[in-house]
Every structure is written in C-alpha cells, then in structure tokens.
Coordinates of C-alpha atoms in Angstrom, one line a residue:
X1 CA 45.6 24.6 299.0
X2 CA 48.0 25.5 301.6
X3 CA 49.4 29.0 302.2
X4 CA 52.6 29.6 301.0
X5 CA 55.2 31.6 303.3
X6 CA 56.8 34.6 302.1
X7 CA 60.5 35.1 301.9
X8 CA 60.7 36.4 305.1
X9 CA 58.3 33.6 306.4
X10 CA 55.2 35.3 306.9
X11 CA 51.7 34.5 305.5
X12 CA 50.5 35.5 302.2
X13 CA 47.7 37.7 301.8
X14 CA 44.3 35.9 302.3
X15 CA 42.7 34.8 299.2
X16 CA 38.7 34.5 298.4
X17 CA 39.4 30.6 299.2
X18 CA 40.0 31.5 302.8
X19 CA 36.7 33.4 303.1
X20 CA 35.0 30.6 301.6
X21 CA 36.7 28.1 304.2
X22 CA 35.7 30.4 306.7
X23 CA 31.9 29.9 305.9
X24 CA 32.4 26.2 306.1
X25 CA 34.7 26.2 309.4
X26 CA 32.8 27.9 311.7
X27 CA 29.4 26.1 311.5
X28 CA 31.5 22.9 311.6
X29 CA 33.3 24.1 314.8
X30 CA 30.0 25.2 316.6
X31 CA 28.7 21.6 315.8
X32 CA 31.5 19.8 317.3
X33 CA 31.4 21.9 320.3
X34 CA 28.0 21.1 320.6
X35 CA 28.7 17.5 320.3
X36 CA 31.0 18.0 323.1
X37 CA 34.3 18.1 321.2
X38 CA 36.6 21.0 322.5
X39 CA 39.6 22.5 321.2
X40 CA 42.7 24.4 322.6
X41 CA 42.6 28.0 321.5
X42 CA 45.6 29.2 319.4
X43 CA 48.5 30.7 321.2
X44 CA 51.4 32.6 319.8
X45 CA 53.9 30.7 321.9
X46 CA 53.4 27.4 320.0
X47 CA 54.9 29.3 316.8
X48 CA 57.3 31.5 318.6
X49 CA 59.6 28.9 319.9
X50 CA 60.1 27.2 316.5
X51 CA 62.1 28.4 313.7
X52 CA 64.2 27.2 310.7
X53 CA 67.7 28.1 309.4
X54 CA 68.2 27.5 305.8
X55 CA 71.0 27.7 303.5
X56 CA 70.2 28.1 299.6
X57 CA 73.2 26.6 298.7
X58 CA 72.9 23.6 301.0
X59 CA 75.8 24.7 303.3
X60 CA 74.9 23.5 306.6
X61 CA 77.2 20.9 307.7
X62 CA 75.6 18.4 310.6
X63 CA 78.2 15.9 311.2
X64 CA 75.2 13.5 311.3
X65 CA 76.1 10.9 309.3
X66 CA 72.6 10.1 307.8
X67 CA 72.5 13.6 306.6
X68 CA 75.5 15.3 306.4
X69 CA 74.6 18.3 304.6
X70 CA 71.2 19.9 304.5
X71 CA 69.0 22.9 303.4
X72 CA 67.7 23.3 306.3
X73 CA 67.6 22.9 310.4
X74 CA 64.3 23.2 312.5
X75 CA 64.9 24.3 315.8
X76 CA 62.0 24.0 318.5
X77 CA 62.6 25.5 322.0
X78 CA 66.4 24.2 322.8
X79 CA 66.5 21.3 320.2
X80 CA 67.1 20.5 316.6
X81 CA 63.7 19.0 315.8
X82 CA 64.2 18.1 312.5
X83 CA 66.9 18.6 309.4
X84 CA 66.3 18.2 305.5
X85 CA 64.8 20.3 302.4
X86 CA 62.6 23.4 303.7
X87 CA 59.4 22.1 301.9
X88 CA 59.7 18.8 303.8
X89 CA 60.4 20.6 307.1
X90 CA 57.6 22.9 306.8
X91 CA 55.0 20.1 305.9
X92 CA 56.2 17.9 309.0
X93 CA 56.1 21.2 311.2
X94 CA 52.7 22.1 310.3
X95 CA 51.6 18.5 310.8
X96 CA 53.2 18.4 314.1
X97 CA 51.7 21.8 314.7
X98 CA 48.2 20.9 313.9
X99 CA 48.0 17.6 315.6
X100 CA 49.3 18.9 318.8
X101 CA 47.0 22.0 319.1
X102 CA 43.6 21.1 317.2
X103 CA 43.5 17.1 317.2
X104 CA 43.0 15.0 314.0
X105 CA 45.1 16.5 311.1
X106 CA 42.0 16.2 308.8
X107 CA 40.6 19.1 311.0
X108 CA 43.4 21.5 310.2
X109 CA 42.5 21.8 306.6
X110 CA 39.2 23.4 307.6
X111 CA 41.0 25.9 309.9
X112 CA 40.5 29.6 309.7
X113 CA 44.1 30.3 309.9
X114 CA 47.4 28.2 309.6
X115 CA 50.5 28.8 311.5
X116 CA 53.5 30.1 309.8
X117 CA 57.1 28.9 310.6
X118 CA 59.7 31.4 310.8
X119 CA 62.8 30.8 308.5
X120 CA 66.1 32.8 308.5
X121 CA 67.8 32.1 305.5
X122 CA 71.6 32.8 305.3
X123 CA 73.5 34.0 302.4
X124 CA 74.5 31.7 299.8
X125 CA 78.3 31.9 300.8
X126 CA 77.8 31.4 304.5
X127 CA 77.9 28.1 306.2
X128 CA 76.4 26.8 309.4
X129 CA 78.3 23.8 311.2
X130 CA 77.7 22.4 314.9
X131 CA 78.8 24.4 317.9
X132 CA 82.4 24.2 318.1
X133 CA 84.1 22.7 321.1
X134 CA 87.3 23.0 322.4
X135 CA 88.7 19.8 324.5
X136 CA 91.5 21.1 325.8
X137 CA 91.8 24.8 326.9
X138 CA 92.4 27.0 330.4
X139 CA 89.9 29.4 331.1
X140 CA 91.7 31.0 334.1
X141 CA 94.8 31.2 332.4
X142 CA 93.6 32.8 329.0
X143 CA 91.8 35.6 331.2
X144 CA 95.2 36.0 333.4
X145 CA 97.5 36.2 330.1
X146 CA 95.0 39.0 328.8
X147 CA 96.1 41.1 331.8
X148 CA 99.8 40.9 330.5
X149 CA 100.7 39.3 327.4
X150 CA 104.2 39.1 326.2
X151 CA 103.4 36.7 323.3
X152 CA 104.8 37.4 320.1
X153 CA 107.9 39.2 321.6
X154 CA 110.8 38.6 319.3
X155 CA 113.6 39.5 321.9
X156 CA 114.2 40.3 325.6
X157 CA 114.3 43.8 324.8
X158 CA 111.1 43.8 323.7
X159 CA 109.5 42.3 326.4
X160 CA 111.4 44.9 328.8
X161 CA 109.8 47.4 326.6
X162 CA 106.4 45.7 327.0
X163 CA 106.9 45.4 330.8
X164 CA 107.7 49.2 331.3
X165 CA 104.6 50.1 329.3
X166 CA 102.6 48.3 331.6
X167 CA 104.3 49.8 334.5
X168 CA 103.6 53.2 333.4
X169 CA 100.1 52.6 332.6
X170 CA 99.4 51.0 336.0
X171 CA 100.0 53.7 338.7
X172 CA 99.0 51.5 341.4
X173 CA 102.1 49.1 340.2
X174 CA 104.1 52.4 339.3
X175 CA 103.9 53.8 342.7
X176 CA 104.1 50.6 344.7
X177 CA 107.2 48.3 344.3
X178 CA 106.0 45.5 346.3
X179 CA 103.1 44.7 343.8
X180 CA 103.8 41.8 341.5
X181 CA 104.1 41.8 337.8
X182 CA 102.7 38.7 336.5
X183 CA 102.4 37.8 332.6
X184 CA 102.6 34.9 330.1
X185 CA 104.0 34.2 326.7
X186 CA 107.6 34.4 326.1
X187 CA 109.1 31.9 324.0
X188 CA 113.2 31.7 323.3
X189 CA 112.5 29.6 320.4
X190 CA 111.2 32.7 318.5
X191 CA 114.5 34.9 319.5
X192 CA 117.5 35.0 317.4
X193 CA 119.4 33.9 320.5
X194 CA 117.4 30.9 321.7
X195 CA 119.2 30.5 325.2
X196 CA 117.0 30.9 328.2
X197 CA 116.7 34.5 329.5
X198 CA 118.1 35.5 333.0
X199 CA 117.0 37.3 336.0
X200 CA 119.5 39.8 335.5
X201 CA 117.8 41.0 332.1
X202 CA 115.2 42.4 334.1
X203 CA 117.6 44.8 335.8
X204 CA 118.9 46.6 332.5
X205 CA 115.4 48.5 332.5
X206 CA 115.9 51.0 335.6
X207 CA 112.1 50.9 335.9
X208 CA 112.0 47.1 336.4
X209 CA 115.1 46.9 339.0
X210 CA 113.9 45.7 342.2
X211 CA 110.4 44.5 341.4
X212 CA 108.6 41.4 341.9
X213 CA 108.4 39.9 338.2
X214 CA 107.4 36.5 337.3
X215 CA 106.7 35.4 333.7
X216 CA 105.1 32.2 332.5
X217 CA 106.6 30.9 329.5
X218 CA 104.0 30.2 326.4
X219 CA 103.6 26.9 327.3
X220 CA 102.9 27.3 331.2
X221 CA 105.6 24.9 332.2
X222 CA 108.7 27.4 332.9
X223 CA 108.7 31.0 334.8
X224 CA 111.1 33.4 334.7
X225 CA 111.5 35.4 337.7
X226 CA 113.3 38.5 338.7
X227 CA 116.1 38.8 341.1
X228 CA 114.0 40.3 344.0
X229 CA 111.7 37.2 343.7
X230 CA 114.8 34.9 343.7
X231 CA 115.8 37.0 346.9
X232 CA 112.2 36.3 348.5
X233 CA 112.7 32.7 347.6
X234 CA 115.8 32.2 349.8
X235 CA 117.9 29.3 349.5
X236 CA 116.5 26.8 346.7
X237 CA 116.8 23.0 346.7
X238 CA 119.6 21.7 344.7
X239 CA 116.8 19.2 343.3
X240 CA 112.9 19.6 342.8
X241 CA 110.9 16.4 342.3
X242 CA 109.1 16.7 338.8
X243 CA 111.0 20.1 338.4
X244 CA 114.2 21.9 338.0
X245 CA 115.9 25.1 339.3
X246 CA 118.1 26.4 336.4
X247 CA 121.7 27.4 337.5
X248 CA 124.7 28.8 336.0
X249 CA 128.2 27.4 336.0
X250 CA 128.7 28.9 339.4
X251 CA 125.7 27.1 340.7
X252 CA 123.6 30.2 340.9
X253 CA 119.8 30.2 340.0
X254 CA 119.3 32.1 336.6
X255 CA 115.7 32.9 337.4
X256 CA 114.4 30.2 335.4
X257 CA 112.1 27.5 337.0
X258 CA 110.8 24.5 335.3
X259 CA 107.3 22.7 335.9
X260 CA 107.2 21.8 339.6
X261 CA 109.6 24.3 340.7
X262 CA 107.4 26.7 339.8
X263 CA 105.4 25.9 342.8
X264 CA 108.2 27.4 344.8
X265 CA 107.2 31.0 343.5
X266 CA 105.7 33.0 346.4
X267 CA 103.0 35.0 344.1
X268 CA 99.8 35.8 345.8
X269 CA 96.8 33.4 344.5
X270 CA 94.4 35.2 342.5
X271 CA 91.4 36.7 344.3
X272 CA 87.7 35.6 343.9
X273 CA 87.0 38.6 342.3
X274 CA 89.9 38.1 339.5
X275 CA 89.0 34.5 339.1
X276 CA 85.4 35.8 338.0
X277 CA 86.9 38.2 335.9
X278 CA 89.1 35.9 334.0
X279 CA 86.4 33.8 333.6
X280 CA 84.1 36.0 331.9
X281 CA 87.0 37.8 329.9
X282 CA 87.9 34.3 328.4
X283 CA 84.0 33.2 327.8
X284 CA 83.0 36.6 326.1
X285 CA 86.4 35.8 323.4
X286 CA 85.3 32.4 323.0
X287 CA 81.7 33.2 321.9
X288 CA 82.9 35.6 319.4
X289 CA 84.8 32.7 317.8
X290 CA 82.0 30.2 317.6
X291 CA 83.0 28.2 320.6
X292 CA 79.8 26.7 322.5
X293 CA 81.6 24.2 324.8
X294 CA 85.1 24.2 326.3
X295 CA 86.7 21.9 328.4
X296 CA 88.9 23.3 330.8
X297 CA 91.9 21.4 331.4
X298 CA 93.4 21.9 334.9
X299 CA 91.2 23.8 337.2
X300 CA 92.1 24.1 340.9
X301 CA 89.4 23.9 343.6
X302 CA 89.9 27.9 343.9
X303 CA 89.0 28.2 340.0
X304 CA 86.1 25.6 340.1
X305 CA 84.5 27.9 343.2
X306 CA 84.4 30.5 340.6
X307 CA 83.0 28.3 337.8
X308 CA 80.4 27.2 340.5
X309 CA 79.4 30.8 341.3
X310 CA 79.5 31.9 337.9
X311 CA 77.0 29.1 337.0
X312 CA 74.7 29.4 339.8
X313 CA 74.0 33.0 339.6
X314 CA 73.3 33.2 335.9
X315 CA 73.2 30.9 333.1
X316 CA 76.5 30.7 331.3
X317 CA 76.2 31.4 327.7
X318 CA 78.2 28.1 326.8
X319 CA 78.9 24.9 328.0
X320 CA 81.7 24.2 330.7
X321 CA 83.4 20.5 331.1
X322 CA 85.8 21.1 333.7
X323 CA 88.7 18.7 334.9
X324 CA 89.4 19.1 338.5
X325 CA 93.2 19.6 339.4
X326 CA 95.3 19.7 342.8
X327 CA 99.1 19.8 343.0
X328 CA 99.7 16.7 345.1
X329 CA 101.1 13.0 345.3
X330 CA 98.2 12.1 347.7
X331 CA 94.6 11.2 346.4
X332 CA 92.8 14.5 346.1
X333 CA 89.4 13.4 344.6
X334 CA 87.3 14.3 347.5
X335 CA 88.4 18.1 346.9
X336 CA 86.7 18.2 343.9
X337 CA 82.6 18.4 343.5
X338 CA 81.1 16.2 341.4
X339 CA 78.7 18.3 339.1
X340 CA 76.3 17.2 336.4
X341 CA 74.8 19.5 334.3
X342 CA 75.0 22.0 337.3
X343 CA 73.7 25.5 337.6
X344 CA 71.2 27.9 335.9
X345 CA 70.7 26.1 332.2
X346 CA 72.5 22.8 333.5
X347 CA 75.6 24.0 331.7
X348 CA 78.4 23.3 334.1
X349 CA 79.9 19.7 334.7
X350 CA 82.5 18.1 336.5
X351 CA 83.3 14.7 336.2
X352 CA 86.9 14.4 335.3
X353 CA 90.3 15.1 336.9
X354 CA 93.6 16.2 335.5
X355 CA 97.1 14.8 336.2
X356 CA 100.2 16.0 334.8
X357 CA 103.1 13.2 333.8
X358 CA 105.7 15.9 332.2
X359 CA 106.6 19.0 331.0
X360 CA 106.7 20.7 327.5
X361 CA 109.0 20.3 324.4
X362 CA 110.0 23.8 324.2
X363 CA 111.2 24.1 327.6
X364 CA 112.9 20.7 327.6
X365 CA 110.6 19.4 329.9
X366 CA 108.7 16.7 327.8
X367 CA 110.1 13.2 329.4
X368 CA 111.7 11.6 326.6
X369 CA 113.1 7.9 326.3
X370 CA 116.5 9.2 325.2
X371 CA 118.2 12.6 325.5
X372 CA 117.3 15.5 323.4
X373 CA 119.0 15.5 320.0
X374 CA 120.0 19.2 320.6
X375 CA 120.7 18.9 324.2
X376 CA 121.9 15.6 325.3
X377 CA 122.3 16.8 328.9
X378 CA 118.5 16.1 329.5
X379 CA 115.7 13.5 328.6
X380 CA 113.2 16.1 330.3
X381 CA 111.1 15.5 333.2
X382 CA 108.7 13.0 334.5
X383 CA 106.9 14.8 337.0
X384 CA 105.7 11.8 338.8
X385 CA 107.6 8.4 339.9
X386 CA 105.6 5.9 337.5
X387 CA 104.6 3.8 340.7
X388 CA 103.2 6.7 342.3
X389 CA 101.5 7.7 339.3
X390 CA 99.7 4.4 338.8
X391 CA 98.8 4.4 342.3
X392 CA 96.9 7.7 341.9
X393 CA 95.4 6.6 338.9
X394 CA 94.0 3.7 340.0
X395 CA 92.3 5.4 343.0
X396 CA 90.6 8.0 340.9
X397 CA 89.4 5.4 338.5
X398 CA 88.1 3.3 341.3
X399 CA 86.4 6.5 342.3
X400 CA 84.5 7.0 339.1
X401 CA 86.4 9.8 337.7
X402 CA 87.2 10.3 334.3
X403 CA 91.3 10.3 334.2
X404 CA 92.8 12.7 331.7
X405 CA 96.6 12.9 331.9
X406 CA 98.8 15.3 330.1
X407 CA 101.7 13.4 328.2
X408 CA 104.0 15.1 325.6
X409 CA 107.3 12.9 325.8
X410 CA 107.3 9.3 324.4
X411 CA 108.6 8.5 327.7
X412 CA 105.6 9.8 329.4
X413 CA 103.0 8.5 327.0
X414 CA 104.4 4.8 327.4
X415 CA 104.4 5.1 331.0
X416 CA 100.5 6.2 331.4
X417 CA 99.9 3.7 328.5
X418 CA 101.4 1.1 330.6
X419 CA 99.2 2.2 333.5
X420 CA 95.8 2.3 331.5
X421 CA 96.7 -1.2 330.2
X422 CA 97.3 -2.5 333.6
X423 CA 93.8 -1.4 334.9
X424 CA 91.8 -2.3 331.6
X425 CA 93.3 -5.9 332.0
X426 CA 90.8 -6.1 335.0
X427 CA 88.1 -4.2 333.8
X428 CA 85.0 -4.7 331.7
X429 CA 84.6 -3.2 328.5
X430 CA 81.6 -1.2 329.9
X431 CA 83.9 0.1 332.5
X432 CA 85.8 1.4 329.8
X433 CA 82.6 3.3 328.2
X434 CA 81.6 4.8 331.8
X435 CA 85.3 6.3 332.3
X436 CA 86.7 7.1 328.8
X437 CA 90.2 7.7 330.1
X438 CA 92.1 10.6 327.9
X439 CA 95.8 11.5 327.2
X440 CA 96.1 15.0 326.6
X441 CA 98.4 15.9 323.9
X442 CA 99.5 12.5 323.0
X443 CA 102.4 14.6 321.2
X444 CA 105.5 12.1 320.8
X445 CA 105.0 8.5 320.8
X446 CA 106.6 5.2 319.8
X447 CA 105.0 3.6 316.6
X448 CA 104.0 0.7 318.9
X449 CA 102.1 3.5 321.3
X450 CA 100.4 5.0 318.4
X451 CA 98.8 1.4 317.9
X452 CA 98.3 0.7 321.3
X453 CA 96.5 3.6 322.6
X454 CA 93.8 2.6 319.8
X455 CA 93.6 -0.8 320.9
X456 CA 93.2 0.3 324.6
X457 CA 90.5 2.6 323.6
X458 CA 92.1 5.3 325.4
X459 CA 91.0 8.6 324.0
X460 CA 93.8 10.7 322.4
X461 CA 93.1 14.4 322.9
X462 CA 95.3 16.5 320.4
X463 CA 95.9 20.3 319.4
X464 CA 96.6 21.0 315.8
X465 CA 98.2 24.2 316.4
X466 CA 101.0 22.4 318.5
X467 CA 102.4 20.8 315.3
X468 CA 102.5 24.1 313.3
X469 CA 104.0 26.0 316.0
X470 CA 106.7 23.8 317.1
X471 CA 107.4 22.3 313.7
X472 CA 110.3 25.0 313.2
X473 CA 112.3 23.4 315.9
X474 CA 110.8 20.0 316.8
X475 CA 112.6 17.8 314.3
X476 CA 116.3 19.3 315.6
X477 CA 115.1 18.6 319.1
X478 CA 113.8 15.3 318.3
X479 CA 115.9 13.8 315.3
X480 CA 114.8 12.2 312.5
X481 CA 113.8 9.0 313.9
X482 CA 111.2 10.2 316.9
X483 CA 109.9 13.0 315.0
X484 CA 108.0 10.4 312.8
X485 CA 106.0 9.5 316.0
X486 CA 105.4 13.1 316.8
X487 CA 102.2 15.0 316.2
X488 CA 101.0 12.0 314.1
X489 CA 97.1 13.1 314.0
X490 CA 96.1 11.1 310.7
X491 CA 97.8 8.0 312.5
X492 CA 96.2 8.5 315.8
X493 CA 92.8 9.1 314.2
X494 CA 93.2 5.7 312.6
X495 CA 94.4 4.0 315.5
X496 CA 91.7 5.6 317.7
X497 CA 89.2 4.4 315.3
X498 CA 87.8 7.6 314.3
X499 CA 87.7 9.4 317.3
X500 CA 90.2 12.5 317.8
X501 CA 89.2 15.5 319.7
X502 CA 90.8 18.7 318.7
X503 CA 91.6 21.5 320.8
X504 CA 94.0 24.4 321.1
X505 CA 95.5 24.7 324.6
X506 CA 94.5 28.1 324.8
X507 CA 96.2 30.5 325.6
X508 CA 99.2 28.5 324.5
X509 CA 97.7 28.7 321.3
X510 CA 95.3 30.9 320.0
X511 CA 91.3 30.7 321.1
X512 CA 90.2 30.7 317.4
X513 CA 89.0 27.3 316.7
X514 CA 89.5 28.1 313.0
X515 CA 93.2 28.2 313.8
X516 CA 93.1 24.6 314.7
X517 CA 91.1 23.8 311.7
X518 CA 93.5 25.1 309.1
X519 CA 96.5 23.7 311.1
X520 CA 94.8 20.2 311.0
X521 CA 94.1 20.2 307.3
X522 CA 97.3 22.1 306.0
X523 CA 100.0 21.3 308.4
X524 CA 101.3 25.2 307.4
X525 CA 101.9 28.3 309.3
X526 CA 99.6 31.1 308.9
X527 CA 101.3 32.5 306.3
X528 CA 101.3 29.2 304.2
X529 CA 105.0 28.0 304.9
X530 CA 106.3 24.6 306.5
X531 CA 109.7 23.3 306.8
X532 CA 108.4 20.7 303.9
X533 CA 107.3 23.4 301.6
X534 CA 103.7 24.5 300.9
X535 CA 102.5 21.0 300.7
X536 CA 102.8 20.8 304.9
X537 CA 104.9 19.2 307.3
X538 CA 104.6 15.6 307.0
X539 CA 101.5 15.9 304.8
X540 CA 100.5 12.4 305.3
X541 CA 99.6 13.1 308.9
X542 CA 97.2 16.0 307.6
X543 CA 93.6 15.7 308.3
X544 CA 90.5 16.2 305.9
X545 CA 88.1 18.9 306.5
X546 CA 85.5 16.5 307.6
X547 CA 87.7 14.7 309.8
X548 CA 88.6 17.9 311.4
X549 CA 85.3 19.4 311.7
X550 CA 84.0 16.0 313.5
X551 CA 87.1 16.3 316.0
X552 CA 85.9 20.0 317.1
X553 CA 82.4 18.7 317.4
X554 CA 81.2 15.3 317.6
X555 CA 84.5 13.5 318.9
X556 CA 84.9 16.4 321.5
X557 CA 81.2 15.6 322.9
X558 CA 82.3 12.2 322.9
X559 CA 85.5 12.8 325.0
X560 CA 83.1 14.6 327.7
X561 CA 80.0 12.0 327.7
X562 CA 77.6 14.2 325.6
X563 CA 77.6 12.5 322.1
X564 CA 74.1 11.6 322.4
X565 CA 73.3 15.4 323.0
X566 CA 75.9 17.7 321.5
X567 CA 78.3 17.3 318.9
X568 CA 76.0 17.3 315.8
X569 CA 72.8 19.0 314.1
X570 CA 70.6 15.8 314.6
X571 CA 67.2 15.6 315.7
X572 CA 66.8 15.2 319.4
X573 CA 70.3 17.0 320.0
X574 CA 70.6 20.5 321.5
X575 CA 70.5 23.1 318.9
X576 CA 74.2 24.7 319.2
X577 CA 75.3 25.9 315.8
X578 CA 77.7 28.5 314.5
X579 CA 77.2 30.9 311.2
X580 CA 80.4 31.4 309.4
X581 CA 80.6 34.0 306.5
X582 CA 82.2 31.5 304.4
X583 CA 82.1 27.7 303.8
X584 CA 85.4 26.3 305.6
X585 CA 84.6 23.0 303.7
X586 CA 85.2 24.1 300.3
X587 CA 86.9 27.4 300.1
X588 CA 90.8 27.4 299.0
X589 CA 93.0 26.5 302.0
X590 CA 94.5 29.8 301.9
X591 CA 91.2 31.3 302.9
X592 CA 89.9 29.3 305.8
X593 CA 92.0 31.8 308.1
X594 CA 89.8 34.5 307.1
X595 CA 86.5 33.3 308.2
X596 CA 84.4 35.2 310.7
X597 CA 81.5 34.2 313.0
X598 CA 78.5 35.7 312.1
X599 CA 76.5 34.0 315.1
X600 CA 76.9 31.6 317.8
X601 CA 73.9 29.6 318.8
X602 CA 73.4 27.7 322.1
X603 CA 70.1 25.9 322.7
X604 CA 68.7 27.7 319.9
X605 CA 69.3 31.2 321.5
X606 CA 71.7 33.5 319.8
X607 CA 74.4 34.3 322.1
X608 CA 76.9 36.3 319.8
X609 CA 76.0 38.2 316.8
X610 CA 72.9 37.6 314.7
X611 CA 70.9 35.5 312.3

C-alpha cells in the first residue's frame, strides 16, 4: 500500500509493512547492482521543484476549455505540469518521479522510501485564476503620475490646494521657482463648471504665481500650463498639425494644449534615474493587484533604454511586452530594438509599435465623422493625414512589426480599418497571423466597422473602465445614434470571433484589473450606479464573467503572440497564476470590487504575498 500524505503533504509515519519491505528491497538492490544495473541516488531537488496548489471547493479557473475548473494544479519548475483531482495528480506525479529516477515503474514498489508531493491547499472561499495581464497600460506614466497625482479633484481650487501642498512638502521646489512642477489627472468633466481651466487660474494662489507648471489631463491628451510656461514657449503657431492650442475670444492662448500641441511644452525630459524609478514603482504596485504581464502601450527610446537596463540587471518580477513609439511622421522602426524573451529570465519582449490616430473623447480630440453633439464647433483631431498614416503603417508592416494603433473616434477607426483592409487585400492569411494588428481602444465605431474589424481579423484591444468612466457624459457628447456603436464590447467580442483583450490604460484608469473585470460584467460605476440604472449602462454590451476573465488572460496572451505559453493554466504553459481571497466568478456582483490578492506567482515562484 502506498504511503498517504498528511494534510501538510508530509509522509505518514512508517508502518511495520515498510520495515518488512526494506528486508526484501536491500537484497534485491544488491543483486541488481551485482548484475550491472545501476541507479541514480535519491536527490531532494527532484521533489523541491514540484508542488501542487489545491482548492477543496474546486475554485481553480484554468481558462483551459478542456478542463475549465479543477481541484488542483501541479507545478514543476516554472511550468504547469498537470491539472485535475489531487489523487490523480499525485498518482501521475509519483509515476513520473519513480520512472525518471529509478527506472522501471515496477521497481518503485520495492523502494524503502517514496517521495512526497508538497501540497498547498487554499481556503474554500479563495480562488485561483491564471496570471492577469494588462494588454494596454503606460508604465512610465503611472510612475510619473504618482509623483503628483491630481486625479479625483472636483474643482480647480482643490487642484490648487494640492499643488500648494506639493510645493510646501518639497523644499527643492519651494526654494527654486525655476523647477518644473508636473502632474497628471485633472478632468473637467468631473467639475461643476465643466469648462477647460485657464493659465490664469494658477496665479490665484500666490505660492504658484510665476512657476513652471504643466499638468496633463487624465487621458494624457491635453495639458494645462501656467502663464510662465506660455512665456517660455513664446509665440505659438496659429495651427498645429494633429493638435490644437486653445485660445480665448481675443486669440490669446489659454494654457490648454491638445494632442500634438503638447509637444511644444519645453519641459525637461525624465532622467535615466527617474525612468528606472517610475518603472520600479509601477511594477511594485502591479504585482500587488495580481498582474503578471503588462503590455506597455507607448514606450519612447528613452523609456525602452530603461526597460532594457531593468531587464538585463535583474530578473523582472513580471513579463513586459513593450510597444515602441516615436513622435515622427517619418519611418522610425530602426530606432526601436527588436527583442524577444530578452534579459534575465527572458521576460522583456519588443516586437510591436504604437501609432496614435486621434485624441480622446474627454478633451474633444477623438476624431469624429460628424461634429460633437455638445460642441458642434469641432469634430475632433486626426493626428495624421490618412495618406501619410497609410504609408507609415505599410512600412512597419513590411518591416515585420506588429502594428498597434490608438483609435477613439469613429473617423479614426474607419480610417485605420481602411488602411488594414488595403494591406490585407494583398497579404496571405499566414501574414496576418504573423503580424496580428491591433486597434487600441476601438471605442466609437460605425456599425459597419464593428462588423468589419472582426471580418478583417484585426484585434480590438479595449478598456472596460473607459465605458464606466465616460458614461456620465458620453451620450451627451455623441448623441443617441452614435452612442450605440460606442464601448460595444459584447458586439466586438462576437465580431472578433471570441478574442477581446481587456486592459485598463492605467494611469488613465486604476491599475487594479479587478476594476476592469467589474466594469466589463456590470457596466456600473464602483458605487453600483449608471445612467440606465442598476442593470448597467447599455447592459446588452456586458460581458459574462468567463468572457471577462479570458479577455484578461488568454486573449491578452494571443495579442502578444504568447497564447501557447501563457494565458491559461494548461499543462506545458508557464505557471503564472493569482490566488484571490474570494471567487470573482460566483460572488454577488457587488462584492467583486472588494477582492484582494493573496499571492501573485510567476514561473511558479511567489513574487507577491504567500501561498
């Protein structure tokens, strides 16, 4: 009879039968050795690199269609080696161990000792899911924003008070008016007066008067600068290609710069030390919320240099899939290094680039086919001339890059799909699989383009919290007809044949992926409300919990060419998983946002929390 493990996974006390077996085994081994049959000695490393994680309530969600929910996963080295019931896993593990170490399986029955599989059993209320990925985020900007976060401020005065506190708490800034004050997070749609702020507003606070202040809007597509910065900029152009300088009725700049006009701000670039600091800060916070993979959606050469140094000097605790970006109308692919599984542990990959077709809805920069319903004076901003964008996309495509393009408005989405359709008309299906083009956001689309994106095989990469953040003003801005093609996640999922990567766009939204999961399945704000009531905003576009989990795991892996090694807890894939304090697949919807991460595991190793 085989030994039974204790609850902690240790061997049970040896019985009399073990002593009897030893009397038989030693002469047998001696006789086989005399006959020239040799054996490898027992080695603790053969058992120490294997363990099982089990849920007595079978709350391990694998996102593996063959075994979607199991009792246990077996981890060997950095991989998932097996899934299923504990008894079956233990039997298969012992068989594998015995045959690998001692030769014929029948001989293991006579061994004087047997290996014991370490088993970690989670609480019945806990759950395990594959490692969560964020397929659209901004690592540098998250770290940058934490330096001076003005998000959540409900008025200009509240922002001024936060800036004052910042200056007073930083003596280097307080004593040197030439130091730049930079932050991120203002959102005029959250104020009682929803008009844009003005450079003069900073002068209302004496401590801020005359200082160099530049604050990015929450979406990163507009900046609000002080009068001192406007003075440094000198005479501003009357027109900016792909951007706008907002002016008052007398033609004087107000301090608001939209999209490409933000490039005129003469703020100093981040130092190498700051880049590394921001990367570290972001990854530390990401691990605490269960992220095991992040797709950085706009890394400049300076940022990429930071990622390379970070990955080459030590093993990154999570996986980084980086999209290169340069602000240029000319081909710049030669400025971005191609790296696959680079650095210590092979966790840095750069094989894609990011282009930006338009701005954002909140700053009236999303390129629309018709004027905004609440601001008929503008139809948004297309940041490229379509012909120039087409030429650039084709150059990146021919050079072997995955091309990912930011598109918010229906005009931008339509123009980009036209470009991809033209390219794909002259490409084979295998080329499409090699390139896997992505539309980042796919936020507002004509019904015909919602169908076309799936027919072309272009990947829509969306962010569910954008819907719940924008829903309080989006319909007023777009009107009752256009809103039906906006934030249409269930429609996109069906069109895209079941592939819909779900990200956050942090720091535009929160870094916690549970926020996106909740938004996707509820279409509600965190307090459980929506313009359409507790059933959610346009509830037909909600995702099921299974669809949402797949979007944050396997679909994200597909969007980064790693579906064969990541995204599900299937044998042979990397052992990236997260232990949650509750079962997000079954708890009442209102309880989802209370979820805490107990452990984040990458390559089978705990990088946050504990098992």
